[in-house]
mmCIF file of C-alpha atoms in Angstrom:
data_model
loop_
_atom_site.group_PDB
_atom_site.id
_atom_site.type_symbol
_atom_site.label_atom_id
_atom_site.label_comp_id
_atom_site.label_asym_id
_atom_site.label_seq_id
_atom_site.Cartn_x
_atom_site.Cartn_y
_atom_site.Cartn_z
ATOM 1 C CA MET A 1 -37.460 -70.907 -26.784
ATOM 2 C CA LYS A 2 -35.359 -74.077 -26.858
ATOM 3 C CA ILE A 3 -35.789 -74.414 -23.093
ATOM 4 C CA PHE A 4 -38.986 -76.403 -23.727
ATOM 5 C CA ASN A 5 -37.280 -79.259 -25.586
ATOM 6 C CA ILE A 6 -37.902 -81.552 -22.613
ATOM 7 C CA ARG A 7 -39.421 -85.008 -23.048
ATOM 8 C CA TYR A 8 -42.445 -86.079 -21.018
ATOM 9 C CA ILE A 9 -45.387 -88.454 -20.922
ATOM 10 C CA LYS A 10 -48.619 -88.125 -18.969
ATOM 11 C CA LEU A 11 -50.081 -91.473 -17.961
ATOM 12 C CA HIS A 12 -53.664 -91.911 -16.775
ATOM 13 C CA PHE A 13 -53.967 -94.818 -14.310
ATOM 14 C CA ASN A 14 -57.362 -96.406 -13.726
ATOM 15 C CA LEU A 15 -57.590 -98.429 -10.509
ATOM 16 C CA ASN A 16 -60.346 -100.913 -9.708
ATOM 17 C CA ILE A 17 -60.938 -101.117 -5.943
ATOM 18 C CA THR A 18 -61.241 -104.767 -4.905
ATOM 19 C CA VAL A 19 -62.040 -104.375 -1.169
ATOM 20 C CA SER A 20 -64.415 -101.789 0.331
ATOM 21 C CA SER A 21 -62.229 -99.483 2.397
ATOM 22 C CA GLU A 22 -61.396 -95.998 3.629
ATOM 23 C CA TRP A 23 -58.802 -93.959 1.774
ATOM 24 C CA PRO A 24 -56.946 -90.829 2.835
ATOM 25 C CA GLU A 25 -58.334 -87.578 1.475
ATOM 26 C CA ASN A 26 -54.961 -86.715 -0.033
ATOM 27 C CA LYS A 27 -54.198 -89.772 -2.133
ATOM 28 C CA VAL A 28 -51.032 -88.505 -3.820
ATOM 29 C CA SER A 29 -49.061 -88.811 -0.597
ATOM 30 C CA ALA A 30 -50.281 -92.383 -0.063
ATOM 31 C CA LEU A 31 -49.648 -93.354 -3.703
ATOM 32 C CA ARG A 32 -46.188 -91.811 -3.739
ATOM 33 C CA GLY A 33 -45.216 -93.353 -0.401
ATOM 34 C CA GLY A 34 -46.598 -96.743 -1.404
ATOM 35 C CA MET A 35 -44.823 -96.628 -4.749
ATOM 36 C CA GLY A 36 -41.527 -95.883 -3.024
ATOM 37 C CA GLU A 37 -42.035 -98.719 -0.556
ATOM 38 C CA MET A 38 -42.746 -101.216 -3.349
ATOM 39 C CA LEU A 39 -39.648 -100.077 -5.264
ATOM 40 C CA LEU A 40 -37.526 -100.577 -2.156
ATOM 41 C CA ARG A 41 -38.973 -104.070 -1.595
ATOM 42 C CA MET A 42 -38.267 -105.040 -5.208
ATOM 43 C CA HIS A 43 -34.862 -103.457 -5.781
ATOM 44 C CA CYS A 44 -33.013 -102.566 -2.556
ATOM 45 C CA VAL A 45 -30.101 -104.970 -1.914
ATOM 46 C CA ARG A 46 -28.503 -103.264 1.112
ATOM 47 C CA SER A 47 -31.222 -103.089 3.800
ATOM 48 C CA ARG A 48 -32.147 -99.493 2.863
ATOM 49 C CA GLU A 49 -28.912 -98.067 4.235
ATOM 50 C CA CYS A 50 -28.636 -95.600 1.362
ATOM 51 C CA GLU A 51 -25.903 -93.310 2.674
ATOM 52 C CA ASN A 52 -23.290 -96.053 2.961
ATOM 53 C CA CYS A 53 -24.517 -98.270 0.122
ATOM 54 C CA ASP A 54 -21.877 -99.408 -2.377
ATOM 55 C CA PHE A 55 -24.652 -99.797 -4.984
ATOM 56 C CA ASN A 56 -25.834 -96.200 -4.543
ATOM 57 C CA PRO A 57 -24.799 -94.903 -8.014
ATOM 58 C CA ASP A 58 -26.514 -97.842 -9.743
ATOM 59 C CA CYS A 59 -29.593 -98.104 -7.516
ATOM 60 C CA LEU A 60 -32.833 -98.186 -9.510
ATOM 61 C CA VAL A 61 -34.824 -96.790 -6.582
ATOM 62 C CA ARG A 62 -32.630 -93.700 -6.339
ATOM 63 C CA GLN A 63 -32.741 -93.174 -10.097
ATOM 64 C CA MET A 64 -36.531 -93.443 -10.165
ATOM 65 C CA MET A 65 -37.363 -91.563 -6.944
ATOM 66 C CA TYR A 66 -34.604 -88.939 -6.788
ATOM 67 C CA SER A 67 -33.267 -87.082 -9.802
ATOM 68 C CA GLN A 68 -29.845 -88.141 -11.046
ATOM 69 C CA MET A 69 -28.918 -84.856 -12.708
ATOM 70 C CA LYS A 70 -26.714 -84.730 -15.792
ATOM 71 C CA ILE A 71 -25.974 -81.088 -14.969
ATOM 72 C CA GLN A 72 -26.082 -80.294 -11.250
ATOM 73 C CA PRO A 73 -27.673 -76.920 -10.385
ATOM 74 C CA THR A 74 -25.824 -75.241 -7.518
ATOM 75 C CA PHE A 75 -29.079 -74.526 -5.667
ATOM 76 C CA MET A 76 -30.512 -78.058 -5.868
ATOM 77 C CA THR A 77 -30.166 -80.498 -2.979
ATOM 78 C CA GLU A 78 -29.644 -84.230 -3.416
ATOM 79 C CA GLY A 79 -33.090 -85.092 -2.054
ATOM 80 C CA ASP A 80 -34.974 -83.053 -4.658
ATOM 81 C CA SER A 81 -36.863 -84.876 -7.390
ATOM 82 C CA ALA A 82 -37.603 -83.734 -10.932
ATOM 83 C CA GLY A 83 -38.268 -86.969 -12.785
ATOM 84 C CA TYR A 84 -41.934 -87.547 -11.960
ATOM 85 C CA VAL A 85 -45.146 -86.022 -10.613
ATOM 86 C CA ILE A 86 -48.250 -87.777 -9.298
ATOM 87 C CA GLU A 87 -51.645 -86.065 -9.607
ATOM 88 C CA CYS A 88 -54.983 -87.046 -8.092
ATOM 89 C CA GLU A 89 -57.936 -84.747 -7.483
ATOM 90 C CA ASP A 90 -60.315 -87.390 -6.161
ATOM 91 C CA TYR A 91 -60.778 -86.541 -2.477
ATOM 92 C CA SER A 92 -63.341 -89.263 -1.668
ATOM 93 C CA ASP A 93 -62.577 -90.988 1.616
ATOM 94 C CA TYR A 94 -64.471 -94.237 1.079
ATOM 95 C CA PHE A 95 -64.674 -96.658 -1.850
ATOM 96 C CA GLU A 96 -66.890 -99.690 -2.324
ATOM 97 C CA SER A 97 -65.535 -102.833 -3.938
ATOM 98 C CA GLY A 98 -65.821 -102.320 -7.686
ATOM 99 C CA ASP A 99 -65.428 -98.534 -7.545
ATOM 100 C CA GLU A 100 -62.797 -96.857 -9.706
ATOM 101 C CA LEU A 101 -60.091 -94.348 -8.828
ATOM 102 C CA MET A 102 -58.029 -92.439 -11.348
ATOM 103 C CA PHE A 103 -54.693 -90.677 -10.970
ATOM 104 C CA ASN A 104 -52.021 -89.319 -13.297
ATOM 105 C CA LEU A 105 -48.317 -90.055 -13.401
ATOM 106 C CA LEU A 106 -46.115 -87.606 -15.303
ATOM 107 C CA LEU A 107 -42.639 -88.812 -16.228
ATOM 108 C CA PHE A 108 -39.963 -86.424 -17.455
ATOM 109 C CA GLY A 109 -36.806 -87.017 -19.456
ATOM 110 C CA ARG A 110 -34.823 -90.124 -18.668
ATOM 111 C CA ASN A 111 -37.398 -91.390 -16.153
ATOM 112 C CA ILE A 112 -39.684 -92.273 -19.070
ATOM 113 C CA ALA A 113 -37.469 -95.332 -19.645
ATOM 114 C CA PHE A 114 -38.585 -96.670 -16.224
ATOM 115 C CA PHE A 115 -42.293 -96.728 -17.110
ATOM 116 C CA GLY A 116 -42.551 -100.517 -16.794
ATOM 117 C CA LEU A 117 -41.056 -100.450 -13.304
ATOM 118 C CA TYR A 118 -43.421 -97.683 -12.139
ATOM 119 C CA LEU A 119 -46.345 -99.740 -13.439
ATOM 120 C CA GLN A 120 -45.042 -102.826 -11.668
ATOM 121 C CA ALA A 121 -44.666 -100.885 -8.410
ATOM 122 C CA PHE A 122 -48.320 -99.787 -8.508
ATOM 123 C CA GLN A 123 -49.441 -103.319 -9.361
ATOM 124 C CA TYR A 124 -47.570 -104.669 -6.325
ATOM 125 C CA LEU A 125 -48.963 -101.823 -4.201
ATOM 126 C CA GLY A 126 -52.471 -102.887 -5.170
ATOM 127 C CA MET A 127 -51.767 -106.445 -4.029
ATOM 128 C CA SER A 128 -50.094 -105.315 -0.790
ATOM 129 C CA GLY A 129 -52.654 -102.646 0.035
ATOM 130 C CA ILE A 130 -52.442 -98.923 0.655
ATOM 131 C CA GLY A 131 -52.979 -96.912 3.834
ATOM 132 C CA LYS A 132 -53.839 -98.059 7.334
ATOM 133 C CA ASP A 133 -56.693 -100.266 6.062
ATOM 134 C CA LYS A 134 -54.432 -101.908 3.437
ATOM 135 C CA SER A 135 -56.917 -100.962 0.733
ATOM 136 C CA LYS A 136 -56.400 -103.272 -2.223
ATOM 137 C CA PHE A 137 -56.860 -102.588 -5.912
ATOM 138 C CA ILE A 138 -55.825 -103.715 -9.366
ATOM 139 C CA VAL A 139 -54.467 -101.499 -12.137
ATOM 140 C CA SER A 140 -57.143 -102.071 -14.756
ATOM 141 C CA GLU A 141 -55.894 -99.679 -17.441
ATOM 142 C CA VAL A 142 -53.245 -97.079 -18.272
ATOM 143 C CA THR A 143 -53.760 -94.640 -21.152
ATOM 144 C CA ASN A 144 -51.790 -91.743 -22.597
ATOM 145 C CA SER A 145 -53.021 -88.152 -23.038
ATOM 146 C CA LYS A 146 -54.610 -89.054 -26.379
ATOM 147 C CA GLY A 147 -56.610 -91.899 -24.875
ATOM 148 C CA LYS A 148 -54.500 -94.677 -26.368
ATOM 149 C CA ILE A 149 -54.233 -97.775 -24.183
ATOM 150 C CA ILE A 150 -50.716 -98.467 -22.938
ATOM 151 C CA PHE A 151 -51.721 -101.161 -20.435
ATOM 152 C CA ASP A 152 -55.012 -103.033 -20.802
ATOM 153 C CA GLY A 153 -54.907 -104.900 -17.511
ATOM 154 C CA THR A 154 -52.905 -107.757 -18.967
ATOM 155 C CA MET A 155 -50.542 -106.591 -21.683
ATOM 156 C CA VAL A 156 -48.290 -103.532 -22.045
ATOM 157 C CA HIS A 157 -48.433 -101.806 -25.443
ATOM 158 C CA MET A 158 -45.223 -99.797 -25.578
ATOM 159 C CA ASN A 159 -45.969 -98.478 -29.081
ATOM 160 C CA ALA A 160 -48.727 -96.353 -27.496
ATOM 161 C CA LEU A 161 -46.379 -94.630 -25.042
ATOM 162 C CA GLU A 162 -45.823 -91.699 -27.453
ATOM 163 C CA THR A 163 -43.272 -89.459 -25.758
ATOM 164 C CA MET A 164 -44.056 -85.762 -26.200
ATOM 165 C CA SER A 165 -42.162 -82.528 -25.554
ATOM 166 C CA ILE A 166 -43.113 -79.647 -23.293
ATOM 167 C CA ARG A 167 -42.780 -77.490 -26.407
ATOM 168 C CA GLU A 168 -45.826 -79.251 -27.889
ATOM 169 C CA TYR A 169 -47.864 -78.643 -24.741
ATOM 170 C CA VAL A 170 -46.820 -74.980 -24.586
ATOM 171 C CA ASP A 171 -47.773 -74.367 -28.223
ATOM 172 C CA TYR A 172 -51.188 -75.969 -27.673
ATOM 173 C CA ARG A 173 -51.980 -74.054 -24.478
ATOM 174 C CA CYS A 174 -50.725 -70.670 -25.688
ATOM 175 C CA LYS A 175 -53.494 -70.635 -28.305
ATOM 176 C CA LYS A 176 -55.996 -70.424 -25.442
ATOM 177 C CA ILE A 177 -54.269 -67.701 -23.388
ATOM 178 C CA ASN A 178 -54.815 -64.009 -24.089
ATOM 179 C CA GLY A 179 -53.532 -60.890 -22.321
ATOM 180 C CA THR A 180 -55.408 -61.627 -19.103
ATOM 181 C CA ALA A 181 -55.721 -64.862 -17.147
ATOM 182 C CA ARG A 182 -56.553 -66.443 -13.814
ATOM 183 C CA LEU A 183 -54.126 -68.930 -12.280
ATOM 184 C CA MET A 184 -56.262 -71.364 -10.280
ATOM 185 C CA PHE A 185 -54.160 -73.395 -7.845
ATOM 186 C CA HIS A 186 -55.746 -76.802 -7.265
ATOM 187 C CA THR A 187 -53.045 -78.083 -4.916
ATOM 188 C CA PRO A 188 -50.950 -76.215 -2.340
ATOM 189 C CA LEU A 189 -48.183 -73.971 -3.603
ATOM 190 C CA THR A 190 -45.188 -74.200 -1.268
ATOM 191 C CA LEU A 191 -42.772 -71.572 -2.457
ATOM 192 C CA LYS A 192 -39.946 -69.750 -0.711
ATOM 193 C CA TYR A 193 -39.093 -66.299 -2.072
ATOM 194 C CA ASN A 194 -36.712 -63.778 -0.523
ATOM 195 C CA SER A 195 -36.061 -66.282 2.287
ATOM 196 C CA GLU A 196 -39.733 -66.568 3.306
ATOM 197 C CA PHE A 197 -42.524 -68.949 2.316
ATOM 198 C CA LEU A 198 -45.329 -67.216 0.426
ATOM 199 C CA LYS A 199 -48.482 -66.486 2.382
ATOM 200 C CA LYS A 200 -50.062 -64.646 -0.535
ATOM 201 C CA PHE A 201 -49.614 -64.857 -4.289
ATOM 202 C CA ASP A 202 -46.625 -63.021 -5.729
ATOM 203 C CA ILE A 203 -46.527 -63.202 -9.523
ATOM 204 C CA GLU A 204 -42.802 -62.487 -9.744
ATOM 205 C CA ALA A 205 -42.108 -65.328 -7.310
ATOM 206 C CA ILE A 206 -44.360 -67.627 -9.364
ATOM 207 C CA MET A 207 -42.688 -66.707 -12.655
ATOM 208 C CA ARG A 208 -39.222 -67.240 -11.213
ATOM 209 C CA ALA A 209 -40.341 -70.588 -9.774
ATOM 210 C CA ILE A 210 -41.488 -71.694 -13.239
ATOM 211 C CA GLU A 211 -38.187 -70.610 -14.771
ATOM 212 C CA ARG A 212 -36.284 -72.465 -12.040
ATOM 213 C CA ARG A 213 -38.293 -75.658 -12.572
ATOM 214 C CA VAL A 214 -37.808 -75.534 -16.351
ATOM 215 C CA TYR A 215 -34.078 -75.071 -15.812
ATOM 216 C CA ILE A 216 -33.955 -78.083 -13.450
ATOM 217 C CA LEU A 217 -35.736 -80.280 -16.002
ATOM 218 C CA ASN A 218 -33.262 -79.187 -18.668
ATOM 219 C CA CYS A 219 -30.394 -80.053 -16.330
ATOM 220 C CA PHE A 220 -32.025 -83.436 -15.739
ATOM 221 C CA GLU A 221 -32.080 -83.999 -19.521
ATOM 222 C CA GLY A 222 -28.528 -82.691 -19.918
ATOM 223 C CA ASN A 223 -29.600 -79.616 -21.914
ATOM 224 C CA ASP A 224 -27.154 -76.786 -21.219
ATOM 225 C CA THR A 225 -29.710 -73.993 -21.728
ATOM 226 C CA GLY A 226 -28.612 -71.610 -18.997
ATOM 227 C CA ARG A 227 -30.999 -69.390 -17.035
ATOM 228 C CA ILE A 228 -33.642 -67.057 -18.454
ATOM 229 C CA ASP A 229 -33.719 -63.305 -17.806
ATOM 230 C CA LEU A 230 -37.289 -62.496 -16.741
ATOM 231 C CA ASN A 231 -36.783 -58.750 -16.325
ATOM 232 C CA GLY A 232 -39.509 -56.937 -18.231
ATOM 233 C CA HIS A 233 -41.622 -60.095 -18.617
ATOM 234 C CA ILE A 234 -43.447 -60.248 -15.260
ATOM 235 C CA PRO A 235 -47.249 -59.915 -15.643
ATOM 236 C CA LEU A 236 -49.275 -57.602 -13.417
ATOM 237 C CA LEU A 237 -51.180 -59.126 -10.493
ATOM 238 C CA THR A 238 -54.627 -57.504 -10.330
ATOM 239 C CA ASP A 239 -56.541 -59.636 -7.821
ATOM 240 C CA SER A 240 -56.186 -62.784 -5.758
ATOM 241 C CA ASP A 241 -57.885 -65.009 -3.236
ATOM 242 C CA VAL A 242 -55.680 -67.016 -0.871
ATOM 243 C CA LYS A 243 -56.394 -69.927 1.444
ATOM 244 C CA GLN A 244 -53.812 -71.556 3.685
ATOM 245 C CA SER A 245 -53.590 -75.304 3.124
ATOM 246 C CA SER A 246 -51.745 -78.219 4.705
ATOM 247 C CA VAL A 247 -51.276 -81.936 4.050
ATOM 248 C CA SER A 248 -50.010 -84.401 6.641
ATOM 249 C CA ARG A 249 -48.341 -87.682 5.782
ATOM 250 C CA TYR A 250 -46.363 -90.381 7.544
ATOM 251 C CA SER A 251 -42.792 -90.641 6.316
ATOM 252 C CA SER A 252 -41.303 -94.115 6.625
ATOM 253 C CA THR A 253 -37.888 -92.577 5.913
ATOM 254 C CA HIS A 254 -38.093 -90.171 8.862
ATOM 255 C CA GLN A 255 -40.498 -92.430 10.818
ATOM 256 C CA LYS A 256 -42.782 -89.577 11.811
ATOM 257 C CA VAL A 257 -45.770 -87.585 10.612
ATOM 258 C CA MET A 258 -44.744 -84.646 8.452
ATOM 259 C CA THR A 259 -46.943 -81.688 7.544
ATOM 260 C CA PHE A 260 -46.539 -79.875 4.228
ATOM 261 C CA ARG A 261 -48.004 -76.375 4.060
ATOM 262 C CA GLY A 262 -48.802 -74.045 1.207
ATOM 263 C CA ILE A 263 -51.418 -71.731 -0.292
ATOM 264 C CA LYS A 264 -54.327 -72.391 -2.644
ATOM 265 C CA GLY A 265 -56.794 -70.129 -4.424
ATOM 266 C CA TYR A 266 -56.423 -67.939 -7.489
ATOM 267 C CA ALA A 267 -54.344 -65.070 -8.854
ATOM 268 C CA ASP A 268 -55.654 -62.796 -11.616
ATOM 269 C CA ILE A 269 -53.007 -61.371 -13.926
ATOM 270 C CA GLU A 270 -52.806 -59.164 -17.015
ATOM 271 C CA GLU A 271 -50.199 -57.683 -19.368
ATOM 272 C CA ILE A 272 -48.995 -61.180 -20.291
ATOM 273 C CA ASP A 273 -46.472 -60.998 -23.128
ATOM 274 C CA GLN A 274 -45.531 -63.983 -25.306
ATOM 275 C CA TYR A 275 -42.481 -64.736 -23.184
ATOM 276 C CA ALA A 276 -44.559 -64.946 -19.999
ATOM 277 C CA LYS A 277 -47.380 -66.772 -21.770
ATOM 278 C CA GLU A 278 -45.091 -69.644 -22.755
ATOM 279 C CA LEU A 279 -43.593 -69.965 -19.281
ATOM 280 C CA LEU A 280 -47.022 -69.931 -17.639
ATOM 281 C CA ALA A 281 -48.219 -72.652 -20.019
ATOM 282 C CA ALA A 282 -45.190 -74.801 -19.160
ATOM 283 C CA GLY A 283 -45.730 -74.278 -15.418
ATOM 284 C CA GLU A 284 -49.289 -75.555 -15.744
ATOM 285 C CA LEU A 285 -47.916 -78.926 -16.849
ATOM 286 C CA ILE A 286 -44.783 -79.346 -14.741
ATOM 287 C CA HIS A 287 -45.959 -78.052 -11.319
ATOM 288 C CA ILE A 288 -43.899 -75.528 -9.335
ATOM 289 C CA GLY A 289 -42.495 -74.962 -5.853
ATOM 290 C CA LYS A 290 -41.579 -77.604 -3.305
ATOM 291 C CA ASN A 291 -43.079 -81.118 -3.033
ATOM 292 C CA THR A 292 -44.004 -81.340 -6.720
ATOM 293 C CA SER A 293 -43.594 -85.133 -6.674
ATOM 294 C CA PHE A 294 -46.518 -85.126 -4.188
ATOM 295 C CA GLY A 295 -48.632 -83.186 -6.685
ATOM 296 C CA PHE A 296 -48.072 -79.766 -5.080
ATOM 297 C CA GLY A 297 -47.950 -76.578 -7.149
ATOM 298 C CA LYS A 298 -50.573 -77.549 -9.743
ATOM 299 C CA TYR A 299 -52.511 -74.721 -11.353
ATOM 300 C CA THR A 300 -54.812 -74.246 -14.326
ATOM 301 C CA ILE A 301 -54.746 -71.159 -16.545
ATOM 302 C CA MET A 302 -58.285 -69.856 -17.040
ATOM 303 C CA SER A 303 -58.562 -67.288 -19.794
ATOM 304 C CA GLY A 304 -61.045 -65.778 -22.209
ATOM 305 C CA GLY A 305 -64.198 -66.531 -20.215
ATOM 306 C CA GLU A 306 -63.344 -70.139 -19.341
#
């Protein structure tokens, strides 16, 4: 399927904590919010009055934080983002000076060209401090998915960036998926289907969310692929375990605490044909549902006794 001809890179950031401090349990929200704040400090020239800004079409912050679509899906709102995802599964709430923290930054399509500015934003965030305790850190290393060093703490090695395609990831993962699988959701899935947010796993809703996300990323790239007909390709849900989950964060844009809700747990499925297998593999990489830029909608496919 040509729908997977979407460029991406997965960057592994290694942070060295320089001051002993408390950190929020959910670090993606703090990292994403801090990154946005640093980008605004560095690049905003109109006092953050985005709606009436005459530089709006050329604003680097808007291009990096909010997707500037080449093809605009009718269902997508202006505030949605498809260009990046932050991942962090370290839920420690206290770090000593000298401890390390790792997180991932996925960049899709045209946002890959802004890598240097994302790196700079996290470097400035480390100097400014993150969270209520202004926890400080330095970016000690950034590597790609193959372990090659892109940033060694001093120099950037752009030849190690190595842009990949989702097609490559799908081909690799499909070799490890058979006719049955367990989708293990590590972060909350916030997904609206038939006008209601899911309170239990619905495999058709999940499959259609993957297809929708793939379509959005193609629109972001400017690939006129159209939508995929999933009829006849929905696996069978055989078992599941669901836990309600929520994450609270302070939004400087709305100047209030906002709570994101979703479901975690696992869904066991079978009767997975090749069509569904490839979509499920893609969804594992790109995240699905709402709030993907905050790391929501991340699952792992466990198959064949994993």
